[in-house]
PDB file of C-alpha atoms in Angstrom:
ATOM      1  CA  MET P   9      48.413  21.678 -53.141  1.00  0.00           C
ATOM      2  CA  ASN P  10      49.100  25.381 -52.821  1.00  0.00           C
ATOM      3  CA  LEU P  11      48.850  25.012 -49.042  1.00  0.00           C
ATOM      4  CA  LEU P  12      51.932  22.826 -49.098  1.00  0.00           C
ATOM      5  CA  GLN P  13      55.515  23.617 -49.912  1.00  0.00           C
ATOM      6  CA  PRO P  14      57.187  20.314 -50.820  1.00  0.00           C
ATOM      7  CA  ALA P  15      60.254  22.123 -52.084  1.00  0.00           C
ATOM      8  CA  LYS P  16      61.016  23.219 -48.540  1.00  0.00           C
ATOM      9  CA  TRP P  17      60.095  20.039 -46.691  1.00  0.00           C
ATOM     10  CA  VAL P  18      63.545  18.502 -46.455  1.00  0.00           C
ATOM     11  CA  GLU P  19      65.087  21.718 -45.209  1.00  0.00           C
ATOM     12  CA  LEU P  20      62.292  22.597 -42.797  1.00  0.00           C
ATOM     13  CA  TYR P  21      61.235  19.234 -41.397  1.00  0.00           C
ATOM     14  CA  GLY P  22      63.905  16.673 -42.357  1.00  0.00           C
ATOM     15  CA  ASP P  23      65.865  16.856 -39.108  1.00  0.00           C
ATOM     16  CA  TYR P  24      62.782  17.051 -36.949  1.00  0.00           C
ATOM     17  CA  LEU P  25      61.224  13.974 -38.544  1.00  0.00           C
ATOM     18  CA  LEU P  26      64.484  12.046 -38.338  1.00  0.00           C
ATOM     19  CA  LYS P  27      64.689  12.724 -34.610  1.00  0.00           C
ATOM     20  CA  PHE P  28      61.080  11.797 -34.196  1.00  0.00           C
ATOM     21  CA  ALA P  29      61.694   8.431 -35.831  1.00  0.00           C
ATOM     22  CA  LEU P  30      65.013   7.806 -34.074  1.00  0.00           C
ATOM     23  CA  PHE P  31      63.422   8.314 -30.718  1.00  0.00           C
ATOM     24  CA  ARG P  32      61.205   5.382 -31.569  1.00  0.00           C
ATOM     25  CA  LEU P  33      63.338   3.071 -33.691  1.00  0.00           C
ATOM     26  CA  ASN P  34      67.010   3.748 -32.990  1.00  0.00           C
ATOM     27  CA  ASP P  35      68.235   2.809 -36.452  1.00  0.00           C
ATOM     28  CA  VAL P  36      69.558   5.778 -38.415  1.00  0.00           C
ATOM     29  CA  ALA P  37      69.478   4.198 -41.871  1.00  0.00           C
ATOM     30  CA  LEU P  38      65.970   2.850 -41.403  1.00  0.00           C
ATOM     31  CA  CYS P  39      64.779   6.185 -40.015  1.00  0.00           C
ATOM     32  CA  GLU P  40      66.236   8.122 -42.926  1.00  0.00           C
ATOM     33  CA  ASP P  41      64.375   5.809 -45.295  1.00  0.00           C
ATOM     34  CA  LEU P  42      61.155   6.324 -43.383  1.00  0.00           C
ATOM     35  CA  VAL P  43      61.543  10.092 -43.559  1.00  0.00           C
ATOM     36  CA  GLN P  44      62.070   9.894 -47.290  1.00  0.00           C
ATOM     37  CA  GLU P  45      59.053   7.604 -47.682  1.00  0.00           C
ATOM     38  CA  THR P  46      57.043  10.032 -45.594  1.00  0.00           C
ATOM     39  CA  PHE P  47      57.809  12.904 -47.951  1.00  0.00           C
ATOM     40  CA  LEU P  48      56.906  10.849 -50.994  1.00  0.00           C
ATOM     41  CA  ALA P  49      53.722   9.533 -49.414  1.00  0.00           C
ATOM     42  CA  ALA P  50      52.791  13.074 -48.389  1.00  0.00           C
ATOM     43  CA  LEU P  51      53.274  14.302 -51.918  1.00  0.00           C
ATOM     44  CA  LYS P  52      50.983  11.595 -53.256  1.00  0.00           C
ATOM     45  CA  ALA P  53      48.388  12.355 -50.618  1.00  0.00           C
ATOM     46  CA  SER P  54      48.721  16.112 -50.879  1.00  0.00           C
ATOM     47  CA  GLU P  55      45.124  16.488 -52.039  1.00  0.00           C
ATOM     48  CA  ASN P  56      44.028  15.168 -48.658  1.00  0.00           C
ATOM     49  CA  PHE P  57      45.768  17.966 -46.850  1.00  0.00           C
ATOM     50  CA  LYS P  58      43.067  20.422 -45.866  1.00  0.00           C
ATOM     51  CA  GLY P  59      45.173  22.805 -43.886  1.00  0.00           C
ATOM     52  CA  GLU P  60      43.397  21.901 -40.656  1.00  0.00           C
ATOM     53  CA  SER P  61      46.679  21.020 -39.007  1.00  0.00           C
ATOM     54  CA  SER P  62      50.093  22.442 -39.742  1.00  0.00           C
ATOM     55  CA  GLU P  63      52.248  20.971 -42.463  1.00  0.00           C
ATOM     56  CA  LYS P  64      54.598  19.700 -39.774  1.00  0.00           C
ATOM     57  CA  THR P  65      51.855  17.938 -37.805  1.00  0.00           C
ATOM     58  CA  TRP P  66      50.519  16.402 -40.964  1.00  0.00           C
ATOM     59  CA  LEU P  67      53.911  15.062 -42.033  1.00  0.00           C
ATOM     60  CA  THR P  68      54.517  13.778 -38.521  1.00  0.00           C
ATOM     61  CA  SER P  69      51.283  11.823 -38.542  1.00  0.00           C
ATOM     62  CA  ILE P  70      52.265  10.161 -41.810  1.00  0.00           C
ATOM     63  CA  LEU P  71      55.661   9.271 -40.376  1.00  0.00           C
ATOM     64  CA  LYS P  72      54.043   7.912 -37.254  1.00  0.00           C
ATOM     65  CA  ASN P  73      51.971   5.488 -39.293  1.00  0.00           C
ATOM     66  CA  LYS P  74      55.137   4.310 -40.993  1.00  0.00           C
ATOM     67  CA  ILE P  75      56.782   3.755 -37.626  1.00  0.00           C
ATOM     68  CA  ILE P  76      53.765   1.813 -36.426  1.00  0.00           C
ATOM     69  CA  ASP P  77      54.007  -0.347 -39.572  1.00  0.00           C
ATOM     70  CA  GLU P  78      57.615  -1.093 -38.685  1.00  0.00           C
ATOM     71  CA  TYR P  79      56.504  -2.181 -35.269  1.00  0.00           C
ATOM     72  CA  ARG P  80      53.786  -4.378 -36.701  1.00  0.00           C
ATOM     73  CA  LYS P  81      56.408  -6.176 -38.721  1.00  0.00           C
ATOM     74  CA  LYS P  82      58.232  -6.992 -35.530  1.00  0.00           C
ATOM     75  CA  SER P  83      55.268  -7.459 -33.261  1.00  0.00           C
ATOM     76  CA  ARG P  84      54.567 -10.594 -31.317  1.00  0.00           C
ATOM     77  CA  SER P  85      51.584 -12.876 -31.844  1.00  0.00           C
ATOM     78  CA  LYS P  86      48.125 -11.688 -30.918  1.00  0.00           C
ATOM     79  CA  ILE P  87      47.668 -14.337 -28.227  1.00  0.00           C
ATOM     80  CA  VAL P  88      50.616 -13.089 -26.233  1.00  0.00           C
ATOM     81  CA  ASP P  89      49.283  -9.551 -26.520  1.00  0.00           C
ATOM     82  CA  ASP P  90      45.936 -10.567 -25.073  1.00  0.00           C
ATOM     83  CA  GLU P  91      47.610 -12.151 -22.088  1.00  0.00           C
ATOM     84  CA  THR P  92      49.701  -9.119 -21.301  1.00  0.00           C
ATOM     85  CA  GLN P  93      46.643  -6.938 -21.817  1.00  0.00           C
ATOM     86  CA  GLN P  94      44.917  -8.789 -18.991  1.00  0.00           C
ATOM     87  CA  GLU P  95      47.881  -8.334 -16.688  1.00  0.00           C
ATOM     88  CA  GLU P  96      48.056  -4.698 -17.664  1.00  0.00           C
ATOM     89  CA  THR P  97      44.643  -3.768 -16.401  1.00  0.00           C
ATOM     90  CA  ASP P  98      44.491  -5.575 -13.064  1.00  0.00           C
ATOM     91  CA  PHE P  99      48.083  -4.881 -11.925  1.00  0.00           C
ATOM     92  CA  THR P 100      48.253  -8.258 -10.152  1.00  0.00           C
ATOM     93  CA  ASP P 101      51.855  -8.514 -11.249  1.00  0.00           C
ATOM     94  CA  PHE P 102      52.594  -5.594  -8.921  1.00  0.00           C
ATOM     95  CA  PHE P 103      50.048  -5.760  -6.129  1.00  0.00           C
ATOM     96  CA  GLU P 104      48.526  -8.543  -4.096  1.00  0.00           C
ATOM     97  CA  LYS P 105      45.031  -9.328  -5.181  1.00  0.00           C
ATOM     98  CA  ASN P 106      42.808  -9.646  -2.152  1.00  0.00           C
ATOM     99  CA  ASP P 107      39.437  -7.984  -1.800  1.00  0.00           C
ATOM    100  CA  ASN P 108      39.752  -7.590   1.959  1.00  0.00           C
ATOM    101  CA  ASP P 109      43.266  -6.319   1.833  1.00  0.00           C
ATOM    102  CA  PHE P 110      44.559  -2.873   0.999  1.00  0.00           C
ATOM    103  CA  GLY P 111      46.299  -3.978  -2.184  1.00  0.00           C
ATOM    104  CA  HIS P 112      49.828  -4.126  -0.869  1.00  0.00           C
ATOM    105  CA  TRP P 113      52.954  -4.480  -2.945  1.00  0.00           C
ATOM    106  CA  GLN P 114      53.991  -7.960  -3.971  1.00  0.00           C
ATOM    107  CA  THR P 115      57.092  -8.600  -1.881  1.00  0.00           C
ATOM    108  CA  GLU P 116      59.520  -8.699  -4.805  1.00  0.00           C
ATOM    109  CA  GLN P 117      57.937  -5.605  -6.392  1.00  0.00           C
ATOM    110  CA  LYS P 118      58.400  -3.237  -3.466  1.00  0.00           C
ATOM    111  CA  PRO P 119      60.424  -0.210  -4.499  1.00  0.00           C
ATOM    112  CA  ILE P 120      63.795  -0.109  -2.773  1.00  0.00           C
ATOM    113  CA  ALA P 121      65.574   3.082  -1.749  1.00  0.00           C
ATOM    114  CA  TRP P 122      67.582   4.824  -4.470  1.00  0.00           C
ATOM    115  CA  GLU P 123      70.584   6.526  -2.929  1.00  0.00           C
ATOM    116  CA  LYS P 124      71.065  10.208  -3.585  1.00  0.00           C
ATOM    117  CA  SER P 125      74.176   9.389  -5.620  1.00  0.00           C
ATOM    118  CA  ILE P 126      71.934   7.336  -7.917  1.00  0.00           C
ATOM    119  CA  LEU P 127      69.358  10.066  -8.293  1.00  0.00           C
ATOM    120  CA  ASP P 128      72.160  12.524  -9.100  1.00  0.00           C
ATOM    121  CA  LYS P 129      73.393  10.289 -11.903  1.00  0.00           C
ATOM    122  CA  MET P 130      70.055  10.383 -13.680  1.00  0.00           C
ATOM    123  CA  VAL P 131      71.460  12.958 -16.088  1.00  0.00           C
ATOM    124  CA  THR P 132      74.267  10.806 -17.516  1.00  0.00           C
ATOM    125  CA  GLN P 133      74.380   9.168 -20.937  1.00  0.00           C
ATOM    126  CA  GLU P 134      74.547   5.730 -19.278  1.00  0.00           C
ATOM    127  CA  TYR P 135      71.310   6.457 -17.506  1.00  0.00           C
ATOM    128  CA  TYR P 136      69.616   7.720 -20.663  1.00  0.00           C
ATOM    129  CA  GLN P 137      70.591   4.502 -22.433  1.00  0.00           C
ATOM    130  CA  VAL P 138      68.834   2.505 -19.720  1.00  0.00           C
ATOM    131  CA  LEU P 139      65.815   4.807 -19.802  1.00  0.00           C
ATOM    132  CA  LYS P 140      65.490   4.475 -23.556  1.00  0.00           C
ATOM    133  CA  LYS P 141      65.917   0.730 -23.410  1.00  0.00           C
ATOM    134  CA  CYS P 142      63.165   0.519 -20.821  1.00  0.00           C
ATOM    135  CA  MET P 143      60.878   2.777 -22.843  1.00  0.00           C
ATOM    136  CA  ARG P 144      61.344   0.677 -25.945  1.00  0.00           C
ATOM    137  CA  LYS P 145      60.224  -2.378 -24.038  1.00  0.00           C
ATOM    138  CA  LEU P 146      56.807  -0.839 -23.442  1.00  0.00           C
ATOM    139  CA  PRO P 147      53.881  -2.154 -25.475  1.00  0.00           C
ATOM    140  CA  GLU P 148      53.244  -0.096 -28.572  1.00  0.00           C
ATOM    141  CA  LEU P 149      50.217   1.842 -27.423  1.00  0.00           C
ATOM    142  CA  GLN P 150      51.832   2.758 -24.122  1.00  0.00           C
ATOM    143  CA  PHE P 151      54.959   3.899 -25.885  1.00  0.00           C
ATOM    144  CA  ASN P 152      52.856   5.997 -28.226  1.00  0.00           C
ATOM    145  CA  LEU P 153      51.120   7.629 -25.276  1.00  0.00           C
ATOM    146  CA  ILE P 154      54.466   8.524 -23.742  1.00  0.00           C
ATOM    147  CA  GLN P 155      55.704   9.881 -27.009  1.00  0.00           C
ATOM    148  CA  GLU P 156      52.558  11.964 -27.456  1.00  0.00           C
ATOM    149  CA  LYS P 157      52.737  13.228 -23.920  1.00  0.00           C
ATOM    150  CA  PHE P 158      56.396  14.159 -23.775  1.00  0.00           C
ATOM    151  CA  PHE P 159      57.611  14.522 -27.298  1.00  0.00           C
ATOM    152  CA  ILE P 160      54.631  16.103 -28.969  1.00  0.00           C
ATOM    153  CA  GLU P 161      53.294  17.604 -25.750  1.00  0.00           C
ATOM    154  CA  ASN P 162      49.787  16.719 -26.683  1.00  0.00           C
ATOM    155  CA  ASP P 163      47.289  17.046 -23.848  1.00  0.00           C
ATOM    156  CA  PRO P 164      45.477  13.968 -22.459  1.00  0.00           C
ATOM    157  CA  LYS P 165      42.108  14.885 -23.959  1.00  0.00           C
ATOM    158  CA  ASN P 166      43.509  15.030 -27.474  1.00  0.00           C
ATOM    159  CA  ILE P 167      45.544  11.882 -26.958  1.00  0.00           C
ATOM    160  CA  CYS P 168      42.456   9.949 -25.833  1.00  0.00           C
ATOM    161  CA  LYS P 169      40.537  11.131 -28.848  1.00  0.00           C
ATOM    162  CA  LYS P 170      43.315  10.251 -31.227  1.00  0.00           C
ATOM    163  CA  TYR P 171      43.819   6.724 -29.919  1.00  0.00           C
ATOM    164  CA  ASN P 172      40.152   6.220 -29.202  1.00  0.00           C
ATOM    165  CA  ILE P 173      40.602   5.403 -25.530  1.00  0.00           C
ATOM    166  CA  SER P 174      38.657   6.621 -22.508  1.00  0.00           C
ATOM    167  CA  GLN P 175      40.177   9.030 -19.986  1.00  0.00           C
ATOM    168  CA  SER P 176      40.151   6.337 -17.313  1.00  0.00           C
ATOM    169  CA  ASN P 177      41.858   3.905 -19.639  1.00  0.00           C
ATOM    170  CA  TYR P 178      44.452   6.565 -20.353  1.00  0.00           C
ATOM    171  CA  TRP P 179      45.195   6.940 -16.652  1.00  0.00           C
ATOM    172  CA  VAL P 180      45.413   3.185 -16.182  1.00  0.00           C
ATOM    173  CA  MET P 181      47.970   3.029 -18.964  1.00  0.00           C
ATOM    174  CA  ILE P 182      50.034   5.962 -17.729  1.00  0.00           C
ATOM    175  CA  HIS P 183      49.987   4.423 -14.263  1.00  0.00           C
ATOM    176  CA  ARG P 184      51.117   1.170 -15.836  1.00  0.00           C
ATOM    177  CA  VAL P 185      53.929   2.928 -17.684  1.00  0.00           C
ATOM    178  CA  HIS P 186      55.202   4.451 -14.450  1.00  0.00           C
ATOM    179  CA  MET P 187      55.103   1.117 -12.642  1.00  0.00           C
ATOM    180  CA  VAL P 188      56.929  -0.713 -15.422  1.00  0.00           C
ATOM    181  CA  LEU P 189      59.495   1.990 -16.168  1.00  0.00           C
ATOM    182  CA  ARG P 190      60.386   2.425 -12.519  1.00  0.00           C
ATOM    183  CA  LYS P 191      60.868  -1.299 -12.064  1.00  0.00           C
ATOM    184  CA  CYS P 192      62.895  -1.637 -15.238  1.00  0.00           C
ATOM    185  CA  ILE P 193      65.189   1.227 -14.230  1.00  0.00           C
ATOM    186  CA  GLU P 194      65.588  -0.218 -10.761  1.00  0.00           C
ATOM    187  CA  ILE P 195      66.658  -3.579 -12.193  1.00  0.00           C
ATOM    188  CA  ASN P 196      68.925  -2.226 -14.912  1.00  0.00           C
ATOM    189  CA  TRP P 197      70.344   0.880 -13.312  1.00  0.00           C
ATOM    190  CA  VAL P 198      70.007   0.960  -9.570  1.00  0.00           C
ATOM    191  CA  LYS P 199      70.900  -2.619  -8.659  1.00  0.00           C
TER     192      LYS P 199
ATOM    193  CA  MET R  26      39.254   0.646  12.582  1.00  0.00           C
ATOM    194  CA  LYS R  27      36.537   2.145  10.426  1.00  0.00           C
ATOM    195  CA  ILE R  28      38.247   5.513  10.600  1.00  0.00           C
ATOM    196  CA  VAL R  29      41.518   3.950   9.529  1.00  0.00           C
ATOM    197  CA  ARG R  30      39.708   2.459   6.532  1.00  0.00           C
ATOM    198  CA  PHE R  31      38.168   5.777   5.721  1.00  0.00           C
ATOM    199  CA  ILE R  32      41.431   7.633   5.596  1.00  0.00           C
ATOM    200  CA  SER R  33      43.442   4.770   4.157  1.00  0.00           C
ATOM    201  CA  ILE R  34      44.131   4.027   0.551  1.00  0.00           C
ATOM    202  CA  SER R  35      45.870   0.969  -0.847  1.00  0.00           C
ATOM    203  CA  CYS R  36      49.405   1.013  -2.169  1.00  0.00           C
ATOM    204  CA  LYS R  37      47.916   0.552  -5.610  1.00  0.00           C
ATOM    205  CA  GLU R  38      45.727   3.627  -5.181  1.00  0.00           C
ATOM    206  CA  SER R  39      48.603   5.591  -3.742  1.00  0.00           C
ATOM    207  CA  THR R  40      50.730   4.886  -6.818  1.00  0.00           C
ATOM    208  CA  GLN R  41      47.783   5.899  -8.992  1.00  0.00           C
ATOM    209  CA  LEU R  42      47.576   9.217  -7.210  1.00  0.00           C
ATOM    210  CA  SER R  43      51.343   9.741  -7.463  1.00  0.00           C
ATOM    211  CA  THR R  44      50.979   9.230 -11.191  1.00  0.00           C
ATOM    212  CA  LYS R  45      48.020  11.552 -11.451  1.00  0.00           C
ATOM    213  CA  LYS R  46      49.805  14.222  -9.444  1.00  0.00           C
ATOM    214  CA  LEU R  47      52.457  14.479 -12.139  1.00  0.00           C
ATOM    215  CA  GLU R  48      49.831  15.435 -14.672  1.00  0.00           C
ATOM    216  CA  GLN R  49      47.277  17.475 -12.838  1.00  0.00           C
ATOM    217  CA  LYS R  50      46.357  19.007  -9.529  1.00  0.00           C
ATOM    218  CA  LEU R  51      44.850  16.515  -7.096  1.00  0.00           C
ATOM    219  CA  SER R  52      41.633  17.322  -5.277  1.00  0.00           C
ATOM    220  CA  TRP R  53      42.224  18.266  -1.635  1.00  0.00           C
ATOM    221  CA  LYS R  54      40.866  14.908  -0.556  1.00  0.00           C
ATOM    222  CA  GLU R  55      43.159  13.000  -2.874  1.00  0.00           C
ATOM    223  CA  ALA R  56      46.107  15.102  -1.781  1.00  0.00           C
ATOM    224  CA  ILE R  57      45.472  14.378   1.898  1.00  0.00           C
ATOM    225  CA  LEU R  58      44.945  10.656   1.310  1.00  0.00           C
ATOM    226  CA  LEU R  59      48.181  10.449  -0.640  1.00  0.00           C
ATOM    227  CA  GLN R  60      50.183  12.434   1.918  1.00  0.00           C
ATOM    228  CA  PHE R  61      48.847  10.337   4.751  1.00  0.00           C
ATOM    229  CA  HIS R  62      49.618   7.090   2.986  1.00  0.00           C
ATOM    230  CA  ILE R  63      53.101   8.138   2.036  1.00  0.00           C
ATOM    231  CA  LEU R  64      53.845   9.188   5.571  1.00  0.00           C
ATOM    232  CA  ILE R  65      53.315   5.653   6.811  1.00  0.00           C
ATOM    233  CA  CYS R  66      54.308   3.598   3.761  1.00  0.00           C
ATOM    234  CA  THR R  67      57.999   3.546   2.833  1.00  0.00           C
ATOM    235  CA  PRO R  68      57.776   1.688  -0.515  1.00  0.00           C
ATOM    236  CA  CYS R  69      55.128   4.133  -1.747  1.00  0.00           C
ATOM    237  CA  ARG R  70      57.253   7.058  -0.586  1.00  0.00           C
ATOM    238  CA  TYR R  71      60.140   5.675  -2.635  1.00  0.00           C
ATOM    239  CA  PHE R  72      57.778   5.119  -5.525  1.00  0.00           C
ATOM    240  CA  GLN R  73      56.667   8.719  -5.589  1.00  0.00           C
ATOM    241  CA  GLN R  74      60.176  10.094  -5.295  1.00  0.00           C
ATOM    242  CA  GLN R  75      61.491   7.807  -8.032  1.00  0.00           C
ATOM    243  CA  VAL R  76      58.621   8.306 -10.441  1.00  0.00           C
ATOM    244  CA  ASN R  77      59.029  12.066 -10.079  1.00  0.00           C
ATOM    245  CA  ALA R  78      62.717  11.687 -10.883  1.00  0.00           C
ATOM    246  CA  ILE R  79      61.991   9.483 -13.904  1.00  0.00           C
ATOM    247  CA  HIS R  80      59.369  11.926 -15.134  1.00  0.00           C
ATOM    248  CA  SER R  81      61.810  14.810 -15.151  1.00  0.00           C
ATOM    249  CA  SER R  82      64.540  12.623 -16.599  1.00  0.00           C
ATOM    250  CA  ILE R  83      62.325  11.921 -19.626  1.00  0.00           C
ATOM    251  CA  ARG R  84      61.951  15.670 -20.119  1.00  0.00           C
ATOM    252  CA  ASN R  85      65.725  16.023 -19.870  1.00  0.00           C
ATOM    253  CA  LEU R  86      66.231  13.163 -22.265  1.00  0.00           C
ATOM    254  CA  ILE R  87      64.130  14.954 -24.814  1.00  0.00           C
ATOM    255  CA  SER R  88      66.029  18.193 -24.523  1.00  0.00           C
ATOM    256  CA  ASN R  89      69.545  16.759 -24.076  1.00  0.00           C
ATOM    257  CA  ASP R  90      69.548  13.508 -25.872  1.00  0.00           C
ATOM    258  CA  LYS R  91      72.113  12.803 -28.505  1.00  0.00           C
ATOM    259  CA  ILE R  92      69.259  11.840 -30.788  1.00  0.00           C
ATOM    260  CA  LEU R  93      68.270  15.462 -30.775  1.00  0.00           C
ATOM    261  CA  ASN R  94      71.659  16.383 -32.133  1.00  0.00           C
ATOM    262  CA  THR R  95      71.373  13.915 -34.963  1.00  0.00           C
ATOM    263  CA  LYS R  96      70.788  15.603 -38.261  1.00  0.00           C
ATOM    264  CA  LEU R  97      70.361  14.540 -41.833  1.00  0.00           C
ATOM    265  CA  SER R  98      73.638  14.781 -43.711  1.00  0.00           C
ATOM    266  CA  GLU R  99      73.773  17.380 -46.491  1.00  0.00           C
ATOM    267  CA  GLU R 100      74.129  14.572 -49.026  1.00  0.00           C
ATOM    268  CA  LYS R 101      71.078  12.823 -47.719  1.00  0.00           C
ATOM    269  CA  LYS R 102      69.115  16.069 -47.862  1.00  0.00           C
ATOM    270  CA  ILE R 103      70.057  16.607 -51.473  1.00  0.00           C
ATOM    271  CA  ASP R 104      69.078  13.019 -52.324  1.00  0.00           C
ATOM    272  CA  MET R 105      65.758  13.406 -50.577  1.00  0.00           C
ATOM    273  CA  GLN R 106      64.950  16.705 -52.210  1.00  0.00           C
ATOM    274  CA  ALA R 107      65.870  15.278 -55.625  1.00  0.00           C
ATOM    275  CA  ALA R 108      63.568  12.295 -55.100  1.00  0.00           C
ATOM    276  CA  LEU R 109      60.845  14.645 -53.981  1.00  0.00           C
ATOM    277  CA  ASN R 110      61.264  16.945 -56.988  1.00  0.00           C
ATOM    278  CA  LYS R 111      61.232  13.978 -59.315  1.00  0.00           C
ATOM    279  CA  ALA R 112      58.059  12.605 -57.761  1.00  0.00           C
ATOM    280  CA  GLN R 113      56.436  16.017 -57.914  1.00  0.00           C
ATOM    281  CA  SER R 114      57.230  16.445 -61.587  1.00  0.00           C
ATOM    282  CA  GLU R 115      55.527  13.116 -62.239  1.00  0.00           C
ATOM    283  CA  ILE R 116      52.221  14.286 -60.849  1.00  0.00           C
ATOM    284  CA  PRO R 117      50.358  15.409 -63.986  1.00  0.00           C
ATOM    285  CA  SER R 118      47.992  17.914 -62.369  1.00  0.00           C
ATOM    286  CA  ASN R 119      50.883  19.955 -61.025  1.00  0.00           C
TER     287      ASN R 119
END
């Protein structure tokens, strides 16, 4: 317990944790509740804190589990997940499947040119809204990977360990994320 | 034709390499294969350019986003700290 300073948590980590949750859930009231629950859960579990990670990392991991619970509440049925999982690994929704061929783009999936004026606008609030919308559409694990990679700046080795996935699986998923995000932005922003 | 095969990668592989390139340095062989492919394949050239742009836009989102300017209100902070203090006082060992 003496490793932790609950009296300073709200001041030190409140805003950070709120942002962390908002990035994922986009509902201020819900996120505030989750932050509060995180502090209370942390207090109850304080004996488990061994000081191996920082207080901040530890609190964040508790919050993350709460966010994942929220997602479970909303998640689709398992059967649908299995189907998309299949699609996710063979990429047949993007590329033609033909052993003798070079794996060309499906006609309707071919990237189109984005004008320079479009690329220049990728710093506007309108664009960020589209980007966030597209990111939220990602399956949970893929979204978590993106969050780890960009928001927490965790390196791939640690991420793989944490989510118990192989390096090659990690790359397949990041590849997948790029394919899906690009397409989603093209549909919702460029066209 | 064999030589073309040898130095050719599929569009799928090219997009994989474009992805990988954002995270780590490609081997010289991978770098050449990707460059060669992109030279002759317009959709994959667009893909690389656009994915690069999206990648940096996510970084910008994280540093500029309105979310990052959202803060807990002072009231909310006081409420939270009060709940925390109350919970703490209820733990007998402390």
